[in-house]
mmCIF file with all atom_site columns, C-alpha atoms in Angstrom:
data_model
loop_
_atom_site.group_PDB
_atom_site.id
_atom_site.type_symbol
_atom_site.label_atom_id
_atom_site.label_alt_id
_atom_site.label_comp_id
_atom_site.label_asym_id
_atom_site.label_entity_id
_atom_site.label_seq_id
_atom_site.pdbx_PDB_ins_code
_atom_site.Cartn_x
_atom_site.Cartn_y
_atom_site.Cartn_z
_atom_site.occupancy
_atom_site.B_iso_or_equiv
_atom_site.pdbx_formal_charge
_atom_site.auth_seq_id
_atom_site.auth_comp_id
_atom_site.auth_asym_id
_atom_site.auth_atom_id
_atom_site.pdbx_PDB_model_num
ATOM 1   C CA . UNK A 1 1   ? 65.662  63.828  95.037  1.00 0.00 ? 1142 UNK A CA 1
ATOM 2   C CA . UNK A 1 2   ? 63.962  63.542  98.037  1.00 0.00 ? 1143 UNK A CA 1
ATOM 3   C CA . UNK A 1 3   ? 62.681  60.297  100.249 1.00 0.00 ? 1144 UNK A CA 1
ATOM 4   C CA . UNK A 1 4   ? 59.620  61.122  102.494 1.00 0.00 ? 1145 UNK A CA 1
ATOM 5   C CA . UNK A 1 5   ? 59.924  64.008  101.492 1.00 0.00 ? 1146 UNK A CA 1
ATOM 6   C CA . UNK A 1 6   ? 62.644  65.234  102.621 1.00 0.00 ? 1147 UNK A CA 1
ATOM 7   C CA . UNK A 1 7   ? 65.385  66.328  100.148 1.00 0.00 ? 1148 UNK A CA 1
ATOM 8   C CA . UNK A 1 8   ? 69.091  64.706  100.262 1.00 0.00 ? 1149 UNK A CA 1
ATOM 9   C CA . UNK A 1 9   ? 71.288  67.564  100.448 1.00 0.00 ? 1150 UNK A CA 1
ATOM 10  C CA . UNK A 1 10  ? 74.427  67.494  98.125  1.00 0.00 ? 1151 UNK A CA 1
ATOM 11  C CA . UNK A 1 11  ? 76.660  69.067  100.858 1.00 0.00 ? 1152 UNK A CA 1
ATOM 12  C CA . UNK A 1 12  ? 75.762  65.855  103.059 1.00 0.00 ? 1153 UNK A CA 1
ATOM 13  C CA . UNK A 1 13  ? 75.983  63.148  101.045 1.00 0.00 ? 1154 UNK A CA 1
ATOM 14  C CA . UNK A 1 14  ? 73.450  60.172  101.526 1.00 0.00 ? 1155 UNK A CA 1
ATOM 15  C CA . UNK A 1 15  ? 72.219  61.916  104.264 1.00 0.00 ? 1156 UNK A CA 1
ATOM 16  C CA . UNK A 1 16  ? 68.849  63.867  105.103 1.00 0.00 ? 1157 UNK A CA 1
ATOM 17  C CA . UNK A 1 17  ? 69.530  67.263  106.011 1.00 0.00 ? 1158 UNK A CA 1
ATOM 18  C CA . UNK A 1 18  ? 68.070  70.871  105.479 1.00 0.00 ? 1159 UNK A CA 1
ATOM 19  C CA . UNK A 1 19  ? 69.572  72.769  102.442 1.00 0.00 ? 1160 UNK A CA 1
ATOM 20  C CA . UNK A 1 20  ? 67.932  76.058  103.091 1.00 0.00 ? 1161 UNK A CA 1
ATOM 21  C CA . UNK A 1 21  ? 69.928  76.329  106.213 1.00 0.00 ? 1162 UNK A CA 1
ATOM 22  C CA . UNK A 1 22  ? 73.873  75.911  104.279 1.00 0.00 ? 1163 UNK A CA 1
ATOM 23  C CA . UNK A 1 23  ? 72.219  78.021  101.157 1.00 0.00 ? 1164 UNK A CA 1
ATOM 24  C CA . UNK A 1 24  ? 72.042  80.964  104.239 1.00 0.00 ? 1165 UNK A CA 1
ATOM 25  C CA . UNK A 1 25  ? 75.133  80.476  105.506 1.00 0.00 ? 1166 UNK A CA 1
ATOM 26  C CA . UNK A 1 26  ? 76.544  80.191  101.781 1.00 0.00 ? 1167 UNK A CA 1
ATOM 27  C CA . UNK A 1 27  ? 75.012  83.413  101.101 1.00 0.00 ? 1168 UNK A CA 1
ATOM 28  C CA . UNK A 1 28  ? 76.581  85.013  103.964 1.00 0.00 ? 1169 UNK A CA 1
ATOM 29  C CA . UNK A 1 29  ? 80.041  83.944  103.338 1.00 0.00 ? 1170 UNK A CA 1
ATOM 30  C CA . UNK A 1 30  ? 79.669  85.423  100.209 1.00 0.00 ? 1171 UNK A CA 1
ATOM 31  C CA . UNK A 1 31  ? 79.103  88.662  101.905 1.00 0.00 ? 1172 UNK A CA 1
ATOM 32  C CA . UNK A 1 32  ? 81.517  88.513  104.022 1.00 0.00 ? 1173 UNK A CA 1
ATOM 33  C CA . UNK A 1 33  ? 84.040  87.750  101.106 1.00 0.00 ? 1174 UNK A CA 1
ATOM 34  C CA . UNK A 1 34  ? 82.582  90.624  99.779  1.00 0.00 ? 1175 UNK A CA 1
ATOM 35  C CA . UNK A 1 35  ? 83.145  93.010  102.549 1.00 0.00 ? 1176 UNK A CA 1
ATOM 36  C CA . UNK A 1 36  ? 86.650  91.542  103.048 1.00 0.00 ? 1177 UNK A CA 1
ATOM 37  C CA . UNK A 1 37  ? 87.772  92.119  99.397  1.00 0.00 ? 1178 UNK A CA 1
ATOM 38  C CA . UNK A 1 38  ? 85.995  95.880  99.939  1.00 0.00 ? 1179 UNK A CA 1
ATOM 39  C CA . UNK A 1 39  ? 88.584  96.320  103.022 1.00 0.00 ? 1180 UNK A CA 1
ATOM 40  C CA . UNK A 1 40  ? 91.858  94.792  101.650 1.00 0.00 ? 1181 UNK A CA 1
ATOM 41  C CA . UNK A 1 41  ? 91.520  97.393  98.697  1.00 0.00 ? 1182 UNK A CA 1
ATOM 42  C CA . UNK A 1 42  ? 91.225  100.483 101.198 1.00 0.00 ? 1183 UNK A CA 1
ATOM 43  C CA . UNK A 1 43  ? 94.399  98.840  103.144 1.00 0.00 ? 1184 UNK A CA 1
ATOM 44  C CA . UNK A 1 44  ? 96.362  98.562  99.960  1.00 0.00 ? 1185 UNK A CA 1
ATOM 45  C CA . UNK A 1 45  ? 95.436  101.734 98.649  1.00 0.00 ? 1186 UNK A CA 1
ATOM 46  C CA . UNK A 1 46  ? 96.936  102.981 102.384 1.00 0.00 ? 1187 UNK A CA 1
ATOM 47  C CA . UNK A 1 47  ? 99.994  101.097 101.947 1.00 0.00 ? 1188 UNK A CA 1
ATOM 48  C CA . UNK A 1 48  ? 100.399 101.960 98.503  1.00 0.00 ? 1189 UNK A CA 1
ATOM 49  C CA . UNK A 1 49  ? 100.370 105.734 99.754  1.00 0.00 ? 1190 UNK A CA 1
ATOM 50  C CA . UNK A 1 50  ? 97.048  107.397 98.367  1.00 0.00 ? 1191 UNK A CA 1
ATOM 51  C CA . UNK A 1 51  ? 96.927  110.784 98.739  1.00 0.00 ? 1192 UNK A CA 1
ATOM 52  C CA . UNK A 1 52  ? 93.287  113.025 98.589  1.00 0.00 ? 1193 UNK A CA 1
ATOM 53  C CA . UNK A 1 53  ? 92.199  116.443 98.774  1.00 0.00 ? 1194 UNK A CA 1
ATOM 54  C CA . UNK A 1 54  ? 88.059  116.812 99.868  1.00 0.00 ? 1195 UNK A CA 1
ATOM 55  C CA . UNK A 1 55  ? 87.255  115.631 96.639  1.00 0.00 ? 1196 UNK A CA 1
ATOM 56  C CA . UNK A 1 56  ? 89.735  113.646 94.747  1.00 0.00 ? 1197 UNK A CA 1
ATOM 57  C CA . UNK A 1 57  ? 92.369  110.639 95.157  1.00 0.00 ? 1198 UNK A CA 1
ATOM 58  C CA . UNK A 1 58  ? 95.910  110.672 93.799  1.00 0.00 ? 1199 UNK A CA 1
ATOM 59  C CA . UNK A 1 59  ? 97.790  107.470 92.757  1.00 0.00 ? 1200 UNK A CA 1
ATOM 60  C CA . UNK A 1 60  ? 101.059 107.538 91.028  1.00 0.00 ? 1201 UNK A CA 1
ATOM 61  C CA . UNK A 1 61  ? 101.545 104.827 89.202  1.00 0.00 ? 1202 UNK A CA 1
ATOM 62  C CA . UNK A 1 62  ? 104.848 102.757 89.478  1.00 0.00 ? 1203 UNK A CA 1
ATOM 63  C CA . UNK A 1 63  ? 104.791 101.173 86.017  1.00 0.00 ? 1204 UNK A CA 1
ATOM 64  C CA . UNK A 1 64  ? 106.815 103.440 83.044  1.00 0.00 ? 1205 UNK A CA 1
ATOM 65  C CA . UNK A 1 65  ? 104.610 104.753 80.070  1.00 0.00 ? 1206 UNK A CA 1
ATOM 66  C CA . UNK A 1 66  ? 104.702 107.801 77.327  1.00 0.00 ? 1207 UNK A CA 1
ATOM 67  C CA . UNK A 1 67  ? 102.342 110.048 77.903  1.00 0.00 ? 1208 UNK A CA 1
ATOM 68  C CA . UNK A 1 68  ? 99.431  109.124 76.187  1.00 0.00 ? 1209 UNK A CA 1
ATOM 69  C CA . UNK A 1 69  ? 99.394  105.269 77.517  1.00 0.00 ? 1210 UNK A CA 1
ATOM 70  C CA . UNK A 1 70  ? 99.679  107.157 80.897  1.00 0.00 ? 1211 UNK A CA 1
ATOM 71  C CA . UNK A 1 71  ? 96.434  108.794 80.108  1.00 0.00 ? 1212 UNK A CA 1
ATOM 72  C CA . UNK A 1 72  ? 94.865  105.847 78.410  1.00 0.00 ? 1213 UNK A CA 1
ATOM 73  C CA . UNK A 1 73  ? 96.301  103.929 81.920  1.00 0.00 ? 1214 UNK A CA 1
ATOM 74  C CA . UNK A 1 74  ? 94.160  105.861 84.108  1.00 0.00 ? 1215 UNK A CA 1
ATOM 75  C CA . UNK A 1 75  ? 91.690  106.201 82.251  1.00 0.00 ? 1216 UNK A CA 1
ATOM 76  C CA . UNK A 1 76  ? 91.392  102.288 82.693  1.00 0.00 ? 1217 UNK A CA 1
ATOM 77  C CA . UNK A 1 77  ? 91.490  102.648 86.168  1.00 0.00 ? 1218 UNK A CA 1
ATOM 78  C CA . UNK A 1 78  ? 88.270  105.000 86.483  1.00 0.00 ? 1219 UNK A CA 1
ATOM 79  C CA . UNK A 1 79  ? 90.635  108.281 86.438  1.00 0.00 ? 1220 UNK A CA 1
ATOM 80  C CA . UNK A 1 80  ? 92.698  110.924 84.574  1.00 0.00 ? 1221 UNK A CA 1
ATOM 81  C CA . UNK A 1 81  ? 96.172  112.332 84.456  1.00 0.00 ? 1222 UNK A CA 1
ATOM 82  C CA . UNK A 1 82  ? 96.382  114.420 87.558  1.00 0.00 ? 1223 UNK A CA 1
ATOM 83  C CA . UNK A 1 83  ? 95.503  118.268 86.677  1.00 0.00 ? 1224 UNK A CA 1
ATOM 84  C CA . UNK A 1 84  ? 97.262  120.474 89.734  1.00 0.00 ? 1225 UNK A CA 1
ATOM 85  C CA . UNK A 1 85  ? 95.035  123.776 89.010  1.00 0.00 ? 1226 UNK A CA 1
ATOM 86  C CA . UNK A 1 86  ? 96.086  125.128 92.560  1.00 0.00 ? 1227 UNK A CA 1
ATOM 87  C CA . UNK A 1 87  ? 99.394  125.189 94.953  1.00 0.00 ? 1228 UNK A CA 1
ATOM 88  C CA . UNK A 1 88  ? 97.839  123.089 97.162  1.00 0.00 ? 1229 UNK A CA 1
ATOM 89  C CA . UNK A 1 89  ? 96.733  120.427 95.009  1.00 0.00 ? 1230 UNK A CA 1
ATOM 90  C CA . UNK A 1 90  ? 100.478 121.030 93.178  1.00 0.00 ? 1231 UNK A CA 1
ATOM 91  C CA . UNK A 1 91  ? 102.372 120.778 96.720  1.00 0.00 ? 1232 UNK A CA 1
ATOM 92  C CA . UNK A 1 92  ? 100.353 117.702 97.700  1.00 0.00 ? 1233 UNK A CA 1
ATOM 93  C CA . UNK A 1 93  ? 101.170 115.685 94.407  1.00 0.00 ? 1234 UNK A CA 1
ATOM 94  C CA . UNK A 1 94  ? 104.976 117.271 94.677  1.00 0.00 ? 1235 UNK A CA 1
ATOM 95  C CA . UNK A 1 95  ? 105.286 115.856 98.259  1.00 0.00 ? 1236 UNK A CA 1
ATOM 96  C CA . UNK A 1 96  ? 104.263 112.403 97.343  1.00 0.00 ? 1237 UNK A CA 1
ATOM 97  C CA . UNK A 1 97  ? 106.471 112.739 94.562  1.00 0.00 ? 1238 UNK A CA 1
ATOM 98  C CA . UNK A 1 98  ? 109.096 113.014 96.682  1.00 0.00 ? 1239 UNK A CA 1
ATOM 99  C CA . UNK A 1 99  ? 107.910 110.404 99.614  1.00 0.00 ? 1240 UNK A CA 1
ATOM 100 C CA . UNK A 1 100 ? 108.229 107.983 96.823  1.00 0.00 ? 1241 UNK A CA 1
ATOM 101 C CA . UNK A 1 101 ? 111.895 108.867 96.245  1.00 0.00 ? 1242 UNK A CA 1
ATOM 102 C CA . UNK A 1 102 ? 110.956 109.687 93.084  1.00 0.00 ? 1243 UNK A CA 1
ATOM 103 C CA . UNK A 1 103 ? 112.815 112.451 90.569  1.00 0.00 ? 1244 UNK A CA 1
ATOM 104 C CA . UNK A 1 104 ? 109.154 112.942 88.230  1.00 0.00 ? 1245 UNK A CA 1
ATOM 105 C CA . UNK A 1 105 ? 105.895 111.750 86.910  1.00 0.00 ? 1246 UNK A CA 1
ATOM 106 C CA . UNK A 1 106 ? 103.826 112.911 84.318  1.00 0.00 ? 1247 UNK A CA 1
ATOM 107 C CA . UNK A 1 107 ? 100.710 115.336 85.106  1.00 0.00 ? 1248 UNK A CA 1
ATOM 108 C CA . UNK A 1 108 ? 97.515  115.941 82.551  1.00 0.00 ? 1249 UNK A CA 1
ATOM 109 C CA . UNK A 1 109 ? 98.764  119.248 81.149  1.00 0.00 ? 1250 UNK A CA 1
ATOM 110 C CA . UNK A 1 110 ? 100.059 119.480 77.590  1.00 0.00 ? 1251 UNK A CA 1
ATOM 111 C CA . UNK A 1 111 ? 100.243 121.495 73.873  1.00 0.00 ? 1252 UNK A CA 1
ATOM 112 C CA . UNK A 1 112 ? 99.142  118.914 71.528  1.00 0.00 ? 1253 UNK A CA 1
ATOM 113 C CA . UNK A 1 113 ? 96.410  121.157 69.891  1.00 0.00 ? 1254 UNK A CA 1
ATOM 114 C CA . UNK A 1 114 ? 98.734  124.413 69.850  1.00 0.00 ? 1255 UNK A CA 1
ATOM 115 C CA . UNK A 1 115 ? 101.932 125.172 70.623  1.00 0.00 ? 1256 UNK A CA 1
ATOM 116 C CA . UNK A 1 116 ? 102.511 127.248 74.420  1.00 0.00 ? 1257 UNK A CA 1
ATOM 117 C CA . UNK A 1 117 ? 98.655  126.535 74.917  1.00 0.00 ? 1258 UNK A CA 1
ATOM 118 C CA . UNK A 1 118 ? 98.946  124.497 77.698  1.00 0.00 ? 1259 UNK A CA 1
ATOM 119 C CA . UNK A 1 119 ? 95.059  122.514 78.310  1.00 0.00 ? 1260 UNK A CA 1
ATOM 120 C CA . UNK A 1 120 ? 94.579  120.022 81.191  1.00 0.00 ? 1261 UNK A CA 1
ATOM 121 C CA . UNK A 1 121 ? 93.865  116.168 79.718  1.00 0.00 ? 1262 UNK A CA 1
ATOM 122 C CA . UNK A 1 122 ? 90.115  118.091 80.959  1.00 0.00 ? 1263 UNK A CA 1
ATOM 123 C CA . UNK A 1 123 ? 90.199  120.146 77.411  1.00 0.00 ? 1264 UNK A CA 1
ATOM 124 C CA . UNK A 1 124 ? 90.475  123.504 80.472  1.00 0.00 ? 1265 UNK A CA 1
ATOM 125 C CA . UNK A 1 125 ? 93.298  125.938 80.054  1.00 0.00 ? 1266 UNK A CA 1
ATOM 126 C CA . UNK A 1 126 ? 96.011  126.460 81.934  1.00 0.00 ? 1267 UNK A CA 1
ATOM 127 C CA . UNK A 1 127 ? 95.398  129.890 82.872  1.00 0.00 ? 1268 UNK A CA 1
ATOM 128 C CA . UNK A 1 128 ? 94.843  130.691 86.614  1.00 0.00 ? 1269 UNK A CA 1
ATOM 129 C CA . UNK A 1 129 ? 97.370  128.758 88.116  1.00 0.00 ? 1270 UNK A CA 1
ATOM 130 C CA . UNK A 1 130 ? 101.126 127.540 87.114  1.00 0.00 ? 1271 UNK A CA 1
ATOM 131 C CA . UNK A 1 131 ? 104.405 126.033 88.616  1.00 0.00 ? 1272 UNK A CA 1
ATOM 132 C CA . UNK A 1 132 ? 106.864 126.165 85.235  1.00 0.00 ? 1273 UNK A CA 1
ATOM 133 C CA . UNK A 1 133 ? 110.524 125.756 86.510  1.00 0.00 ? 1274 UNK A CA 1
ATOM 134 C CA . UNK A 1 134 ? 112.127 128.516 85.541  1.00 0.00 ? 1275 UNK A CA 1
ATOM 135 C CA . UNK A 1 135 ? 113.070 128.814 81.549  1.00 0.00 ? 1276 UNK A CA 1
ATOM 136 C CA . UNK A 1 136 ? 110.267 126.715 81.042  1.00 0.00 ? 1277 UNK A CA 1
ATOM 137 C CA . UNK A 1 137 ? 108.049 125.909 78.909  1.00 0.00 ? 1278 UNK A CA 1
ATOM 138 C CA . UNK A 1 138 ? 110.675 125.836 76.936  1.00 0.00 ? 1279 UNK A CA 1
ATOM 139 C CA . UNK A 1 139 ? 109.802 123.148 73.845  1.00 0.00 ? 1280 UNK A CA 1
ATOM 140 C CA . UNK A 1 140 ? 113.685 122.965 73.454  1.00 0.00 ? 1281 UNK A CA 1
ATOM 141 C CA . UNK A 1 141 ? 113.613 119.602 71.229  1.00 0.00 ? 1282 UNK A CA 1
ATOM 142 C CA . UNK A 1 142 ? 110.327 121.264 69.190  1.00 0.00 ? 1283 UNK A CA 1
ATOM 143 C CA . UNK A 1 143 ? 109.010 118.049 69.855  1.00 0.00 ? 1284 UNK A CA 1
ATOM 144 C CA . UNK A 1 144 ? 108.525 118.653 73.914  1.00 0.00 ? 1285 UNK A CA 1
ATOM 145 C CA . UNK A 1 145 ? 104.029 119.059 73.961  1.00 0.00 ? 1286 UNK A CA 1
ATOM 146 C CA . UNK A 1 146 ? 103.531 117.154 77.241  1.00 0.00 ? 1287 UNK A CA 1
ATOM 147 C CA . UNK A 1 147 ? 104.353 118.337 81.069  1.00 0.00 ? 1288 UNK A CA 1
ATOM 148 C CA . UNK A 1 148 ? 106.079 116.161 83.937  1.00 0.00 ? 1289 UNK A CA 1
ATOM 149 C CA . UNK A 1 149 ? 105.999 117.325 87.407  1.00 0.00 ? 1290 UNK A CA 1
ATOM 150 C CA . UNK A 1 150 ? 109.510 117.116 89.328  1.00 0.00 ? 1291 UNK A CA 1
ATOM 151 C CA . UNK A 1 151 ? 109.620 115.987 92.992  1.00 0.00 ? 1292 UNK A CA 1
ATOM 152 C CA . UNK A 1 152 ? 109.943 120.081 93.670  1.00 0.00 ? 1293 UNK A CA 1
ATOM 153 C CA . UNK A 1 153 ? 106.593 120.723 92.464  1.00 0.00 ? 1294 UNK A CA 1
ATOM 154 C CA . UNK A 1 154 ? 107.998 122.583 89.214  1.00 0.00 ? 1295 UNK A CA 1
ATOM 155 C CA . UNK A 1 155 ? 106.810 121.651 85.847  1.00 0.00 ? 1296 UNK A CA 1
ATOM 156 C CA . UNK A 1 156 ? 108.919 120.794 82.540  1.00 0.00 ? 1297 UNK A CA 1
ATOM 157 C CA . UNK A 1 157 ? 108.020 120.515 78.918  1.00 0.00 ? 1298 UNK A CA 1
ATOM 158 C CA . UNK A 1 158 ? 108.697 117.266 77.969  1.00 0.00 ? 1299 UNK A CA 1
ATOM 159 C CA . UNK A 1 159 ? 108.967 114.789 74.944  1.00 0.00 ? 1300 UNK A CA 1
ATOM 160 C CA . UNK A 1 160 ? 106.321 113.040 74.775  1.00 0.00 ? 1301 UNK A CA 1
ATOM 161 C CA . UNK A 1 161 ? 107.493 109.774 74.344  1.00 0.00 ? 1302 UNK A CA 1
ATOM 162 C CA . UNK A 1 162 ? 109.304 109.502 77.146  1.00 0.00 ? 1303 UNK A CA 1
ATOM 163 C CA . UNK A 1 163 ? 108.817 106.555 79.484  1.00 0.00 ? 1304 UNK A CA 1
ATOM 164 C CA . UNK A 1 164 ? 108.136 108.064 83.189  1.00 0.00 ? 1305 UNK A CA 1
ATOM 165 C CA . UNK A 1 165 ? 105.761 107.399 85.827  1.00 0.00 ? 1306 UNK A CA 1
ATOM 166 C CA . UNK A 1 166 ? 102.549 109.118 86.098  1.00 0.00 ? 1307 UNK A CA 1
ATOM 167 C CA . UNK A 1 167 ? 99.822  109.945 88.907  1.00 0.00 ? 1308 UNK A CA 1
ATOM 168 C CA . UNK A 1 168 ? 96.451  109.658 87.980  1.00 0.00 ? 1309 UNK A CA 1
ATOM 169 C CA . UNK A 1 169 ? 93.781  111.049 89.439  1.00 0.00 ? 1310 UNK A CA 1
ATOM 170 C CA . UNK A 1 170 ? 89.842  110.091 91.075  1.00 0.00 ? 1311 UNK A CA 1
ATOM 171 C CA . UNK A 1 171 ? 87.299  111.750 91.866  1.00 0.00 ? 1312 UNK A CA 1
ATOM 172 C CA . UNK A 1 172 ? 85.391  110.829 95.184  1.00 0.00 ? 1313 UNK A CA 1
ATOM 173 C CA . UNK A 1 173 ? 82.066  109.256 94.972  1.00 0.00 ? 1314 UNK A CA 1
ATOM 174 C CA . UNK A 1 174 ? 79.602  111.556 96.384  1.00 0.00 ? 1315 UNK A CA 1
ATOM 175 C CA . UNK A 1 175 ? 77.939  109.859 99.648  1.00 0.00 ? 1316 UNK A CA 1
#
């Protein structure tokens, strides 16, 4: 509605004023709210602990699944089930582990398709690289086809449906 042509702005009520002008300034509060939102993620991912090699992001996840909600879990969250193919990706998620306070989690390795054929949660095998605790894998129950991670870096054959924690894993988005 406008009276000699000039418009009456809903922001100032009964009044004539120019709307383009608060439509700018709208538009670059959004932004703002945007790049705040942006920067409180990175700080709670910092406070949260993320760890990262050159090219990936680990997370472990403080919230108690089996093994294949942990997958479906970070799945959901753009990820995987961490895969620790060397001893320096395996030390790095053992350490956190263990800054946490925490005894285990659950890693992307397991046996579903055949028995002592450990695969990544990437269909790879395990083959180049391994941290078993000694005696293991060691399928002791016959029902033991997924692998948790202790805070010591070894690995264990586990049931399962066990409820542990997990770390997922991200990969970086290339610049």
């Amino acid at each position: 509605m406008t009276l000699s042509g000039s418009p009456i702005c809903a922001l100032c009520t009964g009044t004539f004023c120019d709307c383009g002008r608060y439509r700018r300034a709208v538009g670059q509060l959004d932004v703002k709210v945007s790049q705040l939102k942006s920067s409180l993620q990175f700080v709670k991912n910092v406070i949260a602990g993320l760890q990262e090699t050159e090219e990936k992001f680990y997370y472990i996840v403080k919230e108690e699944y089996n093994y294949k909600d942990a997958l479906t879990q970070c799945r959901i969250r753009g990820g995987t089930l961490a895969m620790p193919k060397d001893q320096r990706t395996n030390s790095l998620i053992a350490d956190y582990i263990s800054s946490l306070g925490l005894l285990r989690v659950f890693i992307g390795i397991n046996d579903f398709d055949k028995e002592k054929q450990f695969m990544y949660v990437d269909n790879t095998p395990v083959q180049n690289y391994s941290s078993w605790k000694t005696g293991e894998p060691s399928d002791d129950s016959g029902h033991e086809d997924c692998v948790e991670m202790l805070s010591s870096g070894a690995w264990t054959e586990v049931d399962c449906n066990l409820t542990i924690y997990f770390v997922c894993e991200f990969m970086k988005k290339a610049k």
